[in-house]
PDB file of C-alpha atoms in Angstrom:
ATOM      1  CA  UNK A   1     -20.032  -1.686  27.446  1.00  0.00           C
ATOM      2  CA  UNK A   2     -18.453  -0.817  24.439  1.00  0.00           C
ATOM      3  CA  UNK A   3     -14.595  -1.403  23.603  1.00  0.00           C
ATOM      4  CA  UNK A   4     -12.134   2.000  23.424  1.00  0.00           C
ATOM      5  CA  UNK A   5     -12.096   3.517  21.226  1.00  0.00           C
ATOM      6  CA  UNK A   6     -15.496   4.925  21.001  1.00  0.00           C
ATOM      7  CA  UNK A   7     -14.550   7.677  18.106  1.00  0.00           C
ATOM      8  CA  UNK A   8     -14.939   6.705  14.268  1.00  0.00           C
ATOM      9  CA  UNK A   9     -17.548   3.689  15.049  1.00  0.00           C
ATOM     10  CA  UNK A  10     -19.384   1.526  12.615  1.00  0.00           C
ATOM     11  CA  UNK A  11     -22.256   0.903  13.217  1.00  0.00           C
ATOM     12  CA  UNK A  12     -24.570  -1.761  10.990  1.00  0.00           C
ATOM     13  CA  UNK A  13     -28.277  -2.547  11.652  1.00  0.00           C
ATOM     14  CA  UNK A  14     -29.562  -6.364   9.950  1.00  0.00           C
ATOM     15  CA  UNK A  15     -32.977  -7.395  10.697  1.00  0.00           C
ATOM     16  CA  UNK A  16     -32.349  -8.666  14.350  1.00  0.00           C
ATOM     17  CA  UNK A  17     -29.169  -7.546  15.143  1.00  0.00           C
ATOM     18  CA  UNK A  18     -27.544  -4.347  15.773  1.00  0.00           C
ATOM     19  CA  UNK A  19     -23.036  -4.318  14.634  1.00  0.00           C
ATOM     20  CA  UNK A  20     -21.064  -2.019  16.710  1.00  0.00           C
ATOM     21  CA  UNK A  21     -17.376  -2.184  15.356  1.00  0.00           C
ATOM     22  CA  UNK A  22     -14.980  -0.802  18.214  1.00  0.00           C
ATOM     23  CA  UNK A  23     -12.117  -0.968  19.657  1.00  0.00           C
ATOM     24  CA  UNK A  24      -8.774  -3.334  17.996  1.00  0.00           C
ATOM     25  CA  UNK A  25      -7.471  -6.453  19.066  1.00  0.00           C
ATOM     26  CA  UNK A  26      -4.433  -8.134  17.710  1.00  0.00           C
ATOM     27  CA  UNK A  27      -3.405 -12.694  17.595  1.00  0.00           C
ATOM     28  CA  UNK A  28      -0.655 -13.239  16.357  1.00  0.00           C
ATOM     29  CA  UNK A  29       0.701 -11.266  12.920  1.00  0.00           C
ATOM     30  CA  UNK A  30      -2.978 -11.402  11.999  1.00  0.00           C
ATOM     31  CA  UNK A  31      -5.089  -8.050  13.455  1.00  0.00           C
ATOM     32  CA  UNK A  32      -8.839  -8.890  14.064  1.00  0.00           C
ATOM     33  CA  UNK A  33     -11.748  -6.015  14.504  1.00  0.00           C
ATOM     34  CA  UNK A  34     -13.953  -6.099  17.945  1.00  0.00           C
ATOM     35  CA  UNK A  35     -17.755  -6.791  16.876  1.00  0.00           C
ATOM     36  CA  UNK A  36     -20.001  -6.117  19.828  1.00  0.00           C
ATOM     37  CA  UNK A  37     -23.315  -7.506  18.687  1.00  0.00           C
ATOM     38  CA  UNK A  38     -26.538  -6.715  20.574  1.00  0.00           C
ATOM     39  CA  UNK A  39     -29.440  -9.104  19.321  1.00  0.00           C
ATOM     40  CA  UNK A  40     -33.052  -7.211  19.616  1.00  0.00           C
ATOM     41  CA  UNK A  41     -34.739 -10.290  20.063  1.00  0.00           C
ATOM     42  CA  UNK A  42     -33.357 -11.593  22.691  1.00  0.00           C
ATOM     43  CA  UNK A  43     -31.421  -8.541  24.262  1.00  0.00           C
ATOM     44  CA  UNK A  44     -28.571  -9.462  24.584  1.00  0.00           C
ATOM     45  CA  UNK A  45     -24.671  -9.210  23.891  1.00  0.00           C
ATOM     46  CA  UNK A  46     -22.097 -11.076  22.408  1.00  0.00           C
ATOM     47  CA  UNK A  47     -18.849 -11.028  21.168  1.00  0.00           C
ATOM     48  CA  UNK A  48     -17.468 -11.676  17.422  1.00  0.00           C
ATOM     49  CA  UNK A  49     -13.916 -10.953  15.773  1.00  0.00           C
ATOM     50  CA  UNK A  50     -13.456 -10.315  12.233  1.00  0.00           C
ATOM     51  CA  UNK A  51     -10.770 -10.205   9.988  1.00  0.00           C
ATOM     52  CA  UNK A  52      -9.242  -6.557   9.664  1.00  0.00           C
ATOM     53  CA  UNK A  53      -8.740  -5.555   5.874  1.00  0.00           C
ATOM     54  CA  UNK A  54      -5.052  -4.138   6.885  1.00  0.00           C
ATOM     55  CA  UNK A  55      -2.350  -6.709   7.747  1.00  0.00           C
ATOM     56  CA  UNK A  56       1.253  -6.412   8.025  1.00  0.00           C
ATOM     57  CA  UNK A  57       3.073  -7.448   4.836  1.00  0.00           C
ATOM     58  CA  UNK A  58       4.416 -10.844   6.183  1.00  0.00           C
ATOM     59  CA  UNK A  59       1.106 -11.642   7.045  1.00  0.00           C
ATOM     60  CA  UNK A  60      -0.254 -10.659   3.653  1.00  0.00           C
ATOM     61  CA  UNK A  61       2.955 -12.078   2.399  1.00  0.00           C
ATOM     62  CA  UNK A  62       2.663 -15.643   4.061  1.00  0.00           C
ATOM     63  CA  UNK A  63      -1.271 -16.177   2.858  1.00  0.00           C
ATOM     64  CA  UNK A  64      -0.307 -15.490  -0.507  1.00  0.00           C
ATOM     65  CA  UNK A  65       2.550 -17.451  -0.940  1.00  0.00           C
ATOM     66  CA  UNK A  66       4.654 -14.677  -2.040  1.00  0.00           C
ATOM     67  CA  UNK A  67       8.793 -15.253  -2.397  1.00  0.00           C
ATOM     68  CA  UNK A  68       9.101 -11.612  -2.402  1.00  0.00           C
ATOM     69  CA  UNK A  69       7.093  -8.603  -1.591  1.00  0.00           C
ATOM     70  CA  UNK A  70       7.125  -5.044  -1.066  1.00  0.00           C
ATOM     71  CA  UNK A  71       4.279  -2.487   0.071  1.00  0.00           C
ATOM     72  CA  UNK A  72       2.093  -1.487  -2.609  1.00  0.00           C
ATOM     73  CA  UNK A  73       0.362   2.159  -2.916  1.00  0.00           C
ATOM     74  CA  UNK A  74      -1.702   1.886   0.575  1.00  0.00           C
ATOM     75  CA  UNK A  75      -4.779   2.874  -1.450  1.00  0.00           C
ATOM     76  CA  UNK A  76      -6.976   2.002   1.858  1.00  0.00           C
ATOM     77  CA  UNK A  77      -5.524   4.993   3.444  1.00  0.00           C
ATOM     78  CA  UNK A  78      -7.678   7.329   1.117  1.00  0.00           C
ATOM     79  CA  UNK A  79     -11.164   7.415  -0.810  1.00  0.00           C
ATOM     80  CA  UNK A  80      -9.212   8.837  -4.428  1.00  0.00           C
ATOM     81  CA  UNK A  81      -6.706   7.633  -6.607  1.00  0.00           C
ATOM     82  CA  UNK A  82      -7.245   4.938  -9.342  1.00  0.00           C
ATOM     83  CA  UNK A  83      -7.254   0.900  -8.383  1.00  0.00           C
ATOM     84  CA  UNK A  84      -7.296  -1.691 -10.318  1.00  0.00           C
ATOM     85  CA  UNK A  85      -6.026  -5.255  -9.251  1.00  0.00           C
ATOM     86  CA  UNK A  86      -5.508  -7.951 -11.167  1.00  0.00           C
ATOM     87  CA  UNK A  87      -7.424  -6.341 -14.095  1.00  0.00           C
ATOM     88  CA  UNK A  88     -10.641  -5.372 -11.998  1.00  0.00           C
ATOM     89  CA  UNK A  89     -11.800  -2.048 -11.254  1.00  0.00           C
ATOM     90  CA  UNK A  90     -12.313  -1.010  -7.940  1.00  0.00           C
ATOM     91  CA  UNK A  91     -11.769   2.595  -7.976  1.00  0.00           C
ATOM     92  CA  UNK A  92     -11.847   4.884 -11.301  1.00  0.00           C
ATOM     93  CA  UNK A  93     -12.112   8.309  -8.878  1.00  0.00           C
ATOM     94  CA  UNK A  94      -9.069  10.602 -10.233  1.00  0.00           C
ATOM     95  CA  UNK A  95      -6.056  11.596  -7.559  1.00  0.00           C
ATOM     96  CA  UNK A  96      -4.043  14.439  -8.325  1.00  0.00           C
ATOM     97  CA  UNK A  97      -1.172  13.180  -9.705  1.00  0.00           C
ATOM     98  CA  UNK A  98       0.533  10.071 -11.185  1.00  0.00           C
ATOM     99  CA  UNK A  99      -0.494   6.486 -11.411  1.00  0.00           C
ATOM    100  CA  UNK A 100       1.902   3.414 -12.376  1.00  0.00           C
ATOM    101  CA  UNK A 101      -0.042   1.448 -14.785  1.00  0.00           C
ATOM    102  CA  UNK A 102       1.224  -2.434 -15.514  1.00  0.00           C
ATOM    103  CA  UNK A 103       0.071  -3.852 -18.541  1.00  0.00           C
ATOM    104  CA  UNK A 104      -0.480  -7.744 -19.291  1.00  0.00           C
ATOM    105  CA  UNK A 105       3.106  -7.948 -21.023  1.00  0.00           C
ATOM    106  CA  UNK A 106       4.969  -6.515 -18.328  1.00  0.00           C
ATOM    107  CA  UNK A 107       5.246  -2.736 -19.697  1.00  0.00           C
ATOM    108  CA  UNK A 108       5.277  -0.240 -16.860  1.00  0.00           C
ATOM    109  CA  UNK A 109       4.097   3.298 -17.535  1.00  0.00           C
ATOM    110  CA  UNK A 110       3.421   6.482 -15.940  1.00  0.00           C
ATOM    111  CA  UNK A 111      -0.490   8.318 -16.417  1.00  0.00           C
ATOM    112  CA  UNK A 112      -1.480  11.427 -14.929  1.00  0.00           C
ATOM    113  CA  UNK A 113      -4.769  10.430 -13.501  1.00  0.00           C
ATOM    114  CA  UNK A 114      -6.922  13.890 -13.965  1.00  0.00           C
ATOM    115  CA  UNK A 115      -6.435  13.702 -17.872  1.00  0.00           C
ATOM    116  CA  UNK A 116      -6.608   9.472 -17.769  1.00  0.00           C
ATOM    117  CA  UNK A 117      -9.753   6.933 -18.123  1.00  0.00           C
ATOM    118  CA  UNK A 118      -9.079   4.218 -15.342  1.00  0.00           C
ATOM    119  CA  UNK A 119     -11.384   1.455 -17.610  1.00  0.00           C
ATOM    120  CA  UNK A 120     -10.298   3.158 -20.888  1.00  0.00           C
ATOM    121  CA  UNK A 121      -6.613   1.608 -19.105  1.00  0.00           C
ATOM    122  CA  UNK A 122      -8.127  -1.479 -18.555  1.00  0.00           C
ATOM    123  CA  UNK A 123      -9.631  -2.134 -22.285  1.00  0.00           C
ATOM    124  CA  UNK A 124      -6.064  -1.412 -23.337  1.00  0.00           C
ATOM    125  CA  UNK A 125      -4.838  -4.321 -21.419  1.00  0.00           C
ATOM    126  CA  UNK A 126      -3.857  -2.653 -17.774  1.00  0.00           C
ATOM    127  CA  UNK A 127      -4.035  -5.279 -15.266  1.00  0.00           C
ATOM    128  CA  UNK A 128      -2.732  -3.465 -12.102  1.00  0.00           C
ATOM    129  CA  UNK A 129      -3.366   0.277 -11.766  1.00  0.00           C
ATOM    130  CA  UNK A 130      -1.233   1.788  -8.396  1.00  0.00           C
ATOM    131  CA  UNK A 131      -1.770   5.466  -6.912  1.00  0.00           C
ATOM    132  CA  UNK A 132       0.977   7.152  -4.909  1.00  0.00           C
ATOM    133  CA  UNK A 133       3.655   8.564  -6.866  1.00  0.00           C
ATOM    134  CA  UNK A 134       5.184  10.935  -8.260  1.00  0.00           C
ATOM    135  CA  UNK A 135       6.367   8.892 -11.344  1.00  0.00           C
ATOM    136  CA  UNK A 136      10.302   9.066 -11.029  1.00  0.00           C
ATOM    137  CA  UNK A 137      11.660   7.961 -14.567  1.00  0.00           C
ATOM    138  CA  UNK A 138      10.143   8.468 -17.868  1.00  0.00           C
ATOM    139  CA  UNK A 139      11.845   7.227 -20.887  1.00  0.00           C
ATOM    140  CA  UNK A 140      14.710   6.851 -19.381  1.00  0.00           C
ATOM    141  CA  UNK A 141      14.969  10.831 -17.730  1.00  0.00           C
ATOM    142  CA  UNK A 142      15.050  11.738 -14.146  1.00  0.00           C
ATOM    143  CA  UNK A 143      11.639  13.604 -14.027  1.00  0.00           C
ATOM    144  CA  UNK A 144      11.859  14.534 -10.415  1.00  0.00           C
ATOM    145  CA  UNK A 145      13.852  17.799  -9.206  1.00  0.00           C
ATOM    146  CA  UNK A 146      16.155  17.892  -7.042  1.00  0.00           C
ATOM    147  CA  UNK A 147      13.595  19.494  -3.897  1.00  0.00           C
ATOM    148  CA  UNK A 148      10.539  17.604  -4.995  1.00  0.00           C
ATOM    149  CA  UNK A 149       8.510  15.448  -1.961  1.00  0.00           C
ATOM    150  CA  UNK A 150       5.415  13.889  -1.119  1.00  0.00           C
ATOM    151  CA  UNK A 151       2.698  16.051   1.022  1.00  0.00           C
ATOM    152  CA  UNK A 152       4.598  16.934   3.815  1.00  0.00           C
ATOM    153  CA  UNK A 153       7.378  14.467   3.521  1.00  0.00           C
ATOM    154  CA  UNK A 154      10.770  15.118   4.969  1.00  0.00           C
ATOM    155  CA  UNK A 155      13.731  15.085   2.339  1.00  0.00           C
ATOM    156  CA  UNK A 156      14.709  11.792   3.602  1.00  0.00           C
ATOM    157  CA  UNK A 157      12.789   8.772   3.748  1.00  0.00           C
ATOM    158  CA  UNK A 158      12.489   4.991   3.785  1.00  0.00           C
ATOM    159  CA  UNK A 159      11.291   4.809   0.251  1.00  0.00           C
ATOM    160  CA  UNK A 160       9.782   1.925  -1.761  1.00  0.00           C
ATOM    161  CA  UNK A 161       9.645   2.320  -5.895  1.00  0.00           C
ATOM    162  CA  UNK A 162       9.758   0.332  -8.791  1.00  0.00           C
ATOM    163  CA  UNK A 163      10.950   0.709 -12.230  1.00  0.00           C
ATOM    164  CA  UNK A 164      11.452  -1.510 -15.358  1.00  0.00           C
ATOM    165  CA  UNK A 165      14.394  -2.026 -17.321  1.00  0.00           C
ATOM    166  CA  UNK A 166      12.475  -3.717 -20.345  1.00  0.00           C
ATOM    167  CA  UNK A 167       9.151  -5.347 -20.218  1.00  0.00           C
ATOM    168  CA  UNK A 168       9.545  -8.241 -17.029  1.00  0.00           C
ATOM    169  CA  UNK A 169      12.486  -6.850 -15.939  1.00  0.00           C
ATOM    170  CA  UNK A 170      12.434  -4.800 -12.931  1.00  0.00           C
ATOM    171  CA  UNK A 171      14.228  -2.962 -10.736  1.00  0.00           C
ATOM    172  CA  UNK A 172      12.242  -2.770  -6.771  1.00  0.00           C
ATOM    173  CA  UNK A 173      14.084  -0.982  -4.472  1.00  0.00           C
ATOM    174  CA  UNK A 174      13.402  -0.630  -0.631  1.00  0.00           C
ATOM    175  CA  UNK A 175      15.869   1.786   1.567  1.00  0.00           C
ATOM    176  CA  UNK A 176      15.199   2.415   5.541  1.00  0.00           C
ATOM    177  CA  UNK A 177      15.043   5.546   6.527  1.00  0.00           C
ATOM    178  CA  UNK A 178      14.370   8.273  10.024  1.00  0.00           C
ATOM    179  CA  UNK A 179      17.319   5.963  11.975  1.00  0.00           C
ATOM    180  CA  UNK A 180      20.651   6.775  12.761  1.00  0.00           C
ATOM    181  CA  UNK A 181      21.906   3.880  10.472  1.00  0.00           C
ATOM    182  CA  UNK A 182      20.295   5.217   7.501  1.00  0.00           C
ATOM    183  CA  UNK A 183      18.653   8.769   7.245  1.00  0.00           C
ATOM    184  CA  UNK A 184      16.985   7.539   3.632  1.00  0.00           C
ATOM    185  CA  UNK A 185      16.756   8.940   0.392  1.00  0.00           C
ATOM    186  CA  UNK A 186      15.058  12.064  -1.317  1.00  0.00           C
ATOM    187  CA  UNK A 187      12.994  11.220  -4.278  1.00  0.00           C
ATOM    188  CA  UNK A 188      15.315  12.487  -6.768  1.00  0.00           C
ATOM    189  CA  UNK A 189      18.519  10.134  -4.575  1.00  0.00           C
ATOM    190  CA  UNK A 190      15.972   7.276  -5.299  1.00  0.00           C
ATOM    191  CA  UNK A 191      15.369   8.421  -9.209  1.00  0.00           C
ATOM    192  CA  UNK A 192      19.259   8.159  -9.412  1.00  0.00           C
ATOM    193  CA  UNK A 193      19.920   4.845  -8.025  1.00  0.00           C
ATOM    194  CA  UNK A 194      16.706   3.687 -10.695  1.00  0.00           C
ATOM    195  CA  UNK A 195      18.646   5.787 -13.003  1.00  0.00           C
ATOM    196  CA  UNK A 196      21.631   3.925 -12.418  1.00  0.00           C
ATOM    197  CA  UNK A 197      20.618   0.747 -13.339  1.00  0.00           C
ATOM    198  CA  UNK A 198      19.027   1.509 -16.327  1.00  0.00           C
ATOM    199  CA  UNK A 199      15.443   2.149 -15.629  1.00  0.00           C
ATOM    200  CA  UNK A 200      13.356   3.667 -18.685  1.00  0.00           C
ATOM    201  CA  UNK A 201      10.188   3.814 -16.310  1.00  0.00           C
ATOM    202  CA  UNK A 202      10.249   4.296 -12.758  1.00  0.00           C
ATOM    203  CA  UNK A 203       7.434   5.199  -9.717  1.00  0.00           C
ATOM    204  CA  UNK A 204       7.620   5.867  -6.111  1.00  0.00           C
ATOM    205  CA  UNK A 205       5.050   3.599  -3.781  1.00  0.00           C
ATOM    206  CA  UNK A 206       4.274   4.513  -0.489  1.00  0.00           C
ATOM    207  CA  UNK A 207       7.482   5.095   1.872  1.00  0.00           C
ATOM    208  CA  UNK A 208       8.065   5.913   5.133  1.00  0.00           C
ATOM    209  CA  UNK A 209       6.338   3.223   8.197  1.00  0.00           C
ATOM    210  CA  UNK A 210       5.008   1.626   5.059  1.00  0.00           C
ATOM    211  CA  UNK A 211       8.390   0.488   3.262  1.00  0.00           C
ATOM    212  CA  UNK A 212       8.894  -2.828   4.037  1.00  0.00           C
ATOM    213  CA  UNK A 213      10.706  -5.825   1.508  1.00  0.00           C
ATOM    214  CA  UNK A 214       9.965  -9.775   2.268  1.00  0.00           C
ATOM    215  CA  UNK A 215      12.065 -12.203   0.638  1.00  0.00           C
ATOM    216  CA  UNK A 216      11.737 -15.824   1.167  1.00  0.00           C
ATOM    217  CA  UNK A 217       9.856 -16.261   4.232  1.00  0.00           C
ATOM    218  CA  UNK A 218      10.915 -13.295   6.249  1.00  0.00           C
ATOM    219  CA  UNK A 219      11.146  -9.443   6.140  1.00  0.00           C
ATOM    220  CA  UNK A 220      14.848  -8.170   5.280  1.00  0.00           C
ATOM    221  CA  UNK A 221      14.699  -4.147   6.426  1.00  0.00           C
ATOM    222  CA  UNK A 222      14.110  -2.364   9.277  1.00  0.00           C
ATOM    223  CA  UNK A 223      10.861  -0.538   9.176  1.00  0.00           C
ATOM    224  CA  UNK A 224      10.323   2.095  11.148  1.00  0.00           C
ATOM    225  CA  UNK A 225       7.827   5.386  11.069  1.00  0.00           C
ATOM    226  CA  UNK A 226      11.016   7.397  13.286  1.00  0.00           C
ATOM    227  CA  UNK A 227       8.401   6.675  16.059  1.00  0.00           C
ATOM    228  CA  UNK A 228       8.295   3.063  16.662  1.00  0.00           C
ATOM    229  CA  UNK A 229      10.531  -0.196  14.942  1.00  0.00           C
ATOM    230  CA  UNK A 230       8.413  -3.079  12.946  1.00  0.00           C
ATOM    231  CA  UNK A 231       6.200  -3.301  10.447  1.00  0.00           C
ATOM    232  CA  UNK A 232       3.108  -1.086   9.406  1.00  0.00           C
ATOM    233  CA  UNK A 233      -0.493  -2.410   8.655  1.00  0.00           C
ATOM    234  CA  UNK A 234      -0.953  -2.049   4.693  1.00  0.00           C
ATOM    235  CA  UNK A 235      -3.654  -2.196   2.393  1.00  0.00           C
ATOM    236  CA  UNK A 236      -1.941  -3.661  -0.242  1.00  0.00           C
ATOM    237  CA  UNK A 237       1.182  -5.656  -1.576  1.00  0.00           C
ATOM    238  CA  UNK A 238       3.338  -6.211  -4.688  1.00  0.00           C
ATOM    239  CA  UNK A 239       4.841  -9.411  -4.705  1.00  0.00           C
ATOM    240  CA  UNK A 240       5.690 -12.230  -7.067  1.00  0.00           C
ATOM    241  CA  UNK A 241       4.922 -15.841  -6.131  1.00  0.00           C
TER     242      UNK A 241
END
């Protein structure tokens, strides 16, 4: 019998063994993924549990060491959009709008990805390439209007964005959002605050279930998706150790 859900199944074939990927389990902070394994040899079933690529920031957070983190651009939710980590390539397929490249001496900048190389970044010395956006600041002006969102965003969020004051010097900001505590920000509230404190580059990371800051061993907001309080699976962090 297979674990629920059935839908969206992976299904791997080796030479003797047959991988059926189902339903989720969870220990601890750390999710795991269901392997039903049938062996053709001998006929019969057995159990494994990997490790699920998506983890909660503190867990991320916590293996790595991190003193602070923040969610990064949740690139694992789609199949487009330019990543590169740590100067390696994993994705050069074009999204549709901006990309925060960081450079090995700390410069932030803003690319639009249809009319950008994703290596041609990385022979000019880009060592992280994210993929969310819309880029917020550039040289030092709001470029955001006043009704601009993301997809189908409301016009206030928990947000997550970044932006540099000079090369090594940033700026991360993480506000809650979709409570009755704090309603959130628009993207052109969040461009201000940036704007406020001197940003010449700024970009908007993924927001909403996703925003969530760790400092120091623990998480210090409230995440929520409006549906549900704590903290959403991620692809991805940014974090300094």
């Amino acid at each position: 019998t297979l674990t629920s859900p059935r839908m969206n199944m992976a299904v791997a074939q080796t030479p003797q063994r047959i991988l059926f990927a189902g339903g989720i389990v969870t220990w601890g902070n750390v999710g795991t993924e269901r392997v039903e394994v049938l062996d053709l040899v001998t006929n019969t079933w057995s159990v494994e549990y990997l490790s699920r690529p998506r983890l909660n920031l503190a867990a991320v957070s916590y293996n790595n060491n991190a003193l602070f983190a923040v969610n990064g651009d949740y690139y694992g939710f789609r199949d487009y959009g330019f990543v590169v980590r740590n100067g390696t390539l994993y994705r050069d397929t074009a999204g549709s709008g901006d990309a925060l490249v960081i450079y090995n001496d700390g410069t932030l900048s803003s690319v639009t990805e249809k009319s950008s190389d994703a290596q041609a970044l990385v022979d000019k010395g880009a060592v992280q390439i994210l993929s969310f956006g819309p880029s917020l600041i550039e040289s030092r002006k709001i470029v955001v209007g006043e009704n601009t969102e993301v997809g189908k965003a409301m016009t206030s969020n928990p947000r997550t964005a970044i932006g540099m004051i000079s090369p090594l010097h940033y700026i991360i900001i993480v506000s809650d959002g979709r409570t009755d505590e704090s309603k959130g920000l628009s993207l052109y509230e969040l461009s201000e605050v940036l704007f406020k404190y001197n940003c010449t580059t700024a970009y908007n990371l993924d927001g909403g279930g996703s925003s969530t800051m760790w400092f120091n061993g623990s998480v210090i907001n409230s995440p929520t998706d409006g549906r549900s309080d704590g903290e959403r699976k991620v692809s991805d962090i940014v974090y300094i150790g």
